[in-house]
Short mmCIF file of C-alpha atoms in Angstrom, two decimals:
data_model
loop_
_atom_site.label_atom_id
_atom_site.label_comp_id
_atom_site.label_asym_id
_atom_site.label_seq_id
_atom_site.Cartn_x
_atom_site.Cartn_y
_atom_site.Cartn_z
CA UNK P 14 28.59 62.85 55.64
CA UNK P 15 27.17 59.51 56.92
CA UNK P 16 23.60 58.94 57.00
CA UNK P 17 22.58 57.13 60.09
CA UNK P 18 19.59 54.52 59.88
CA UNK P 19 16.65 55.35 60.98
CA UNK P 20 14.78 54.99 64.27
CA UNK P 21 11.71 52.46 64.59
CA UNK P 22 9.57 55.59 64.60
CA UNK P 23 11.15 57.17 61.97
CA UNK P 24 8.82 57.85 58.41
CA UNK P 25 10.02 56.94 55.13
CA UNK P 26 9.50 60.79 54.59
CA UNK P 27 11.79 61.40 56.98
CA UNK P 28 14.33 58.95 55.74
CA UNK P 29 14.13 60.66 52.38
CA UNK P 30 14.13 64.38 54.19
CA UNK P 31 17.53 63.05 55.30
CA UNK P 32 19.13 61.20 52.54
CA UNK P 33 18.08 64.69 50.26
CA UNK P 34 20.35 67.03 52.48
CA UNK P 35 22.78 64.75 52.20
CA UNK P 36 22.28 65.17 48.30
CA UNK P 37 21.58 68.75 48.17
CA UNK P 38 22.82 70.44 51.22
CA UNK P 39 22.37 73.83 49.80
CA UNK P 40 18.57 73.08 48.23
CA UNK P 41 15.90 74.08 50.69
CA UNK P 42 13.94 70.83 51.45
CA UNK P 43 10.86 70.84 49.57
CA UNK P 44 7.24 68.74 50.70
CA UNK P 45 8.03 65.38 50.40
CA UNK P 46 5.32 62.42 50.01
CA UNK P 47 5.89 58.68 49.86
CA UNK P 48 3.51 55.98 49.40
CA UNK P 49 3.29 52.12 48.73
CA UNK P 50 2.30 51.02 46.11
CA UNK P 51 0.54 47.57 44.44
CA UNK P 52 3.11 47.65 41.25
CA UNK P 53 3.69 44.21 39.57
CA UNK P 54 7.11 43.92 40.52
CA UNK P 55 9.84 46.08 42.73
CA UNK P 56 9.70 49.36 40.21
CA UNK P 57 9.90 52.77 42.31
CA UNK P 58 10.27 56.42 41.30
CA UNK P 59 10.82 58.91 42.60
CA UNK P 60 9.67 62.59 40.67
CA UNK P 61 9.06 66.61 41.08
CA UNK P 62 5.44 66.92 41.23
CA UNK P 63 3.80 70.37 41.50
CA UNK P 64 7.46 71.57 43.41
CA UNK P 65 6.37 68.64 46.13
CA UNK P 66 9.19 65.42 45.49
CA UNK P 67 6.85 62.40 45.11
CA UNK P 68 8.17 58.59 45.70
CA UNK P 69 6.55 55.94 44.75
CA UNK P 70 7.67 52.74 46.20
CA UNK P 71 6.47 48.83 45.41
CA UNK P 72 4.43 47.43 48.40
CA UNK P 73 6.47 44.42 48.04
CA UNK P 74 9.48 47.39 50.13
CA UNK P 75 7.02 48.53 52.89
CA UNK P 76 8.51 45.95 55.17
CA UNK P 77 11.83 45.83 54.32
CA UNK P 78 14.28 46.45 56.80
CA UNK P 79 15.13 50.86 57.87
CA UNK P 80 19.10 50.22 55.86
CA UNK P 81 17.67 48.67 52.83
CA UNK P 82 14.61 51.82 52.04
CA UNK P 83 17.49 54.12 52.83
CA UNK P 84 19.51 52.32 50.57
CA UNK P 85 16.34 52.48 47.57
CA UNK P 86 15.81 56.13 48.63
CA UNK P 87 19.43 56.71 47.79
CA UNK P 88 19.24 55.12 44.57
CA UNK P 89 15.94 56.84 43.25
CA UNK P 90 17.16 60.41 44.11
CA UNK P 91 20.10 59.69 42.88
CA UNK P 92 18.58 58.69 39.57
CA UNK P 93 16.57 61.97 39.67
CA UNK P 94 18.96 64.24 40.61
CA UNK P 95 22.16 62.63 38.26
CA UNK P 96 23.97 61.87 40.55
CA UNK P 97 26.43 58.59 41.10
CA UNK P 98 25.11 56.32 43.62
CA UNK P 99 27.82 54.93 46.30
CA UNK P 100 28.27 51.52 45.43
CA UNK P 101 27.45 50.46 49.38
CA UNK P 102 23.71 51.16 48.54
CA UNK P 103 23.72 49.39 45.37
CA UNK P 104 24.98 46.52 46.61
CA UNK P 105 22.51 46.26 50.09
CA UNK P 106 19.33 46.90 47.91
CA UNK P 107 20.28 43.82 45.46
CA UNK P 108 21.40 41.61 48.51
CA UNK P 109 17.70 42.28 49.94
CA UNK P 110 16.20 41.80 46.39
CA UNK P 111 17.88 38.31 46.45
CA UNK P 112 16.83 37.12 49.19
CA UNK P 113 14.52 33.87 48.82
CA UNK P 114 11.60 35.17 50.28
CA UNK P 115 11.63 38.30 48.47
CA UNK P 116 12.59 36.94 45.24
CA UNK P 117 9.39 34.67 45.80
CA UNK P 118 7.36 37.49 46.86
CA UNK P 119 8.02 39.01 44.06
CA UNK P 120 7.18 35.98 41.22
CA UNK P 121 3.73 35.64 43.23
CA UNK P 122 3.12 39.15 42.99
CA UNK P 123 3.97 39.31 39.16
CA UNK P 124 2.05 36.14 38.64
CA UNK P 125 -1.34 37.78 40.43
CA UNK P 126 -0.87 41.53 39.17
CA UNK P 127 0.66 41.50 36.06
CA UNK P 128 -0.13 40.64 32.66
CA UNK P 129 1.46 38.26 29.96
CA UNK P 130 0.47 39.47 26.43
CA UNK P 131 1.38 36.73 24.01
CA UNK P 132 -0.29 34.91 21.32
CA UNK P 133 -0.91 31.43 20.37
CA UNK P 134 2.17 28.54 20.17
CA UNK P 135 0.75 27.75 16.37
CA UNK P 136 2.72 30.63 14.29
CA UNK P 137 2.31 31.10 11.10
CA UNK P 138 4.87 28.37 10.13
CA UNK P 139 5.89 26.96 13.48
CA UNK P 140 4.29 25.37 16.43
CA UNK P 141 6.22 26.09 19.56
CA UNK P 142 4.10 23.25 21.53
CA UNK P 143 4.67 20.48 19.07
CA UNK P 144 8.63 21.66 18.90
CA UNK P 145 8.74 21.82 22.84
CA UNK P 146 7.87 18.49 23.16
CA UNK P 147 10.55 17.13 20.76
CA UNK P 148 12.94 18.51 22.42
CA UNK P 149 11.53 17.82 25.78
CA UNK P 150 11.80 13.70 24.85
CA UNK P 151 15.15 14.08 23.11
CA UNK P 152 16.73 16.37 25.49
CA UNK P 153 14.96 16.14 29.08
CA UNK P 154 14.12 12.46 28.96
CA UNK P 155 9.96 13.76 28.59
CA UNK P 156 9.97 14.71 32.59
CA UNK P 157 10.17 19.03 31.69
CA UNK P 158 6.37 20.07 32.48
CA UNK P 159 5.04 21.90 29.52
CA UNK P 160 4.79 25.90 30.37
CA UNK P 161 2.86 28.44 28.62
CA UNK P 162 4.53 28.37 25.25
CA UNK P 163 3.90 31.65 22.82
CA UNK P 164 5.26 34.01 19.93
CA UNK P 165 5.79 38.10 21.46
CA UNK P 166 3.55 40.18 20.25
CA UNK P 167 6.29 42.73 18.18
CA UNK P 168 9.14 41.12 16.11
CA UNK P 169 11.86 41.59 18.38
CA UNK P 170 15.56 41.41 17.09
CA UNK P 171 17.12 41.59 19.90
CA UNK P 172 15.63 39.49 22.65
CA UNK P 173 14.74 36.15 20.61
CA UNK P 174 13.27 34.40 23.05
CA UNK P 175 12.54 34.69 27.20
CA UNK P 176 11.80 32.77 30.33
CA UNK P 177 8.69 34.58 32.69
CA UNK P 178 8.83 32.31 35.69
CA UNK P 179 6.12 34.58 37.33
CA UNK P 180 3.41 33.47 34.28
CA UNK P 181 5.29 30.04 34.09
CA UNK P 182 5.71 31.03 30.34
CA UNK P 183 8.33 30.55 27.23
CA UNK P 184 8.25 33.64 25.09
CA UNK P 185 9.32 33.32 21.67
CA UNK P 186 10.11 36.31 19.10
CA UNK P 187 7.70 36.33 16.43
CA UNK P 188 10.33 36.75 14.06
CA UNK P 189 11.72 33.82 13.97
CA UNK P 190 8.32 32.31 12.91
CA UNK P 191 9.26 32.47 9.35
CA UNK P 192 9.88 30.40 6.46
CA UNK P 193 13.34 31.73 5.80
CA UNK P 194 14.21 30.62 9.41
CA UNK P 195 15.68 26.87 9.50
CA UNK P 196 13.81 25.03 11.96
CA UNK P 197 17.60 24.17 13.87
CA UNK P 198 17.75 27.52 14.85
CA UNK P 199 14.59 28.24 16.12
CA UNK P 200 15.04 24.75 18.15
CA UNK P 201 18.49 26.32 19.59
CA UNK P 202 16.63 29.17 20.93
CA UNK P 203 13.82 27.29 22.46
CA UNK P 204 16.34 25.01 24.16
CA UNK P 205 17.91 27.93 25.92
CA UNK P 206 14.89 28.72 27.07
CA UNK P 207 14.05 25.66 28.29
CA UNK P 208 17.04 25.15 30.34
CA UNK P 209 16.13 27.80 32.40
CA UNK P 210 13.42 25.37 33.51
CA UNK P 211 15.97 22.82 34.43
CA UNK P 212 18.42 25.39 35.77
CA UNK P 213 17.08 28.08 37.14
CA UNK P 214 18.21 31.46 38.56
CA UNK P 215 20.54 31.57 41.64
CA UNK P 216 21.47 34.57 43.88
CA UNK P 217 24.53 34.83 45.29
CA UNK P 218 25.43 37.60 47.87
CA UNK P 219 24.12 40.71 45.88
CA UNK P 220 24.20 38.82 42.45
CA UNK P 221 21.73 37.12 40.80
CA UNK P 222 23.18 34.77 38.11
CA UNK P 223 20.58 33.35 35.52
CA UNK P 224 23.12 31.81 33.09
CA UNK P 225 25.17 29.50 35.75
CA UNK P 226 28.30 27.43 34.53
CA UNK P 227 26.13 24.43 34.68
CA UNK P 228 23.67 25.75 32.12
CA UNK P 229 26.33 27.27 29.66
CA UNK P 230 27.97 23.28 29.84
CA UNK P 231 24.51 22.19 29.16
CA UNK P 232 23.63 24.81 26.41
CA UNK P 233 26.80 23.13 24.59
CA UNK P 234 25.40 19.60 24.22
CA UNK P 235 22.63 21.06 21.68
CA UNK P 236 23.39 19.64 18.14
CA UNK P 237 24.57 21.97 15.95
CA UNK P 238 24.93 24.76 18.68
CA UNK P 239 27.69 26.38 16.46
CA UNK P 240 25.65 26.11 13.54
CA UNK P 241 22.79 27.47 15.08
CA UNK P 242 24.62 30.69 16.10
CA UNK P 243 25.83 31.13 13.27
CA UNK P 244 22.56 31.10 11.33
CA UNK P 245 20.86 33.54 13.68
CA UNK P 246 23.88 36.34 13.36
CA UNK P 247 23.10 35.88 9.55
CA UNK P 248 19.46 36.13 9.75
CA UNK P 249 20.01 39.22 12.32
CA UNK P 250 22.44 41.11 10.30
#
């Protein structure tokens, strides 16, 4: 069964009255309610309250375009009802999400609403500002503008260290601001980080690559980039 796009004067609940017969063409259609809402980034859900099916949609959506909230609607029932999503939905609601505008939308929108909990760039035995700007004059000839720099707040093992550009800050995992950590490897994993400030993210069709060829080649020229590796699996084991 193909689901047509909506009219102009067609309601997102009636989008979603739609795209849940398709889904459950045997199911009686239960009250349906959507709203907008001033969420951080582009998170949605959709869930039973009461018997009435509740969706709750980022504000940053209440413009887009009738295909690509079909498309979302698709995805969140989907979600709630277990239920593989066609890929042709999948693939317009990321081509939409990469879209310039709405990718910078979205970073001012993270930048106002959200919240960045991290603590201070002097560790405990490491200080991520004085280490940034070593590697900023040996590395990026001095012209990278210092971000926020700062240690997460729980000793993550498996993400060591990320890029927020919507708080314009370097997050480091706390664990690696310890004694038994050589300095080399901490460095590696700042230096990754700090690439994505020379190279950053770029969207192509529905794909958004943040690890380009050009910053893997670059990644390579760190000193010791084997090395590094290596030590990290060992202190990770």
């Amino acid at each position: 069964m193909q689901v047509h796009s909506r009219s102009p004067r067609e309601s997102p609940e009636a989008i979603c009255a739609r795209v849940f017969r398709e889904l459950r063409p045997r199911t009686p259609l239960p009250e349906i309610h959507v709203s907008f809402r001033p969420y951080a980034g582009v998170n949605s859900f959709a869930q039973w309250v009461e018997g009435r099916l509740e969706l709750r949609i980022s504000d940053v959506l209440e413009a887009a375009p009738a295909p690509v909230l079909e498309a979302l609607i698709h995805i969140l029932l989907g979600k709630l009802f277990r239920k593989p999503v066609a890929r042709r939905y999948l693939h317009r609601y990321r081509l939409y999400l990469n879209r310039r505008d709405v990718q910078r939308t979205v970073e001012l929108l993270r930048g106002w609403r959200g919240r960045k909990f991290v603590s201070a760039p002097q560790g405990q035995y490491y200080n991520l500002e004085e280490i940034f700007d070593e590697l900023n004059q040996r590395f990026f000839g001095g012209l990278l503008v210092r971000p926020r720099l700062g240690w997460s707040r729980q000793a993550s093992r498996t993400t060591l260290g990320h890029w927020d550009p919507s708080h314009n800050t370097i997050v480091i995992s706390k664990i690696l601001d310890d004694a038994r950590v050589p300095r080399l490897a901490l460095e590696y994993i700042l230096f990754h980080e700090m690439l994505h400030l020379e190279f950053p993210a770029q969207a192509r069709g529905a794909q958004r690559r943040l690890h380009t060829s050009e910053f893997r080649k670059a990644e390579r020229t760190f000193p010791g980039h084997t090395q590094a590796r290596q030590m990290l699996k060992r202190l990770l084991a």
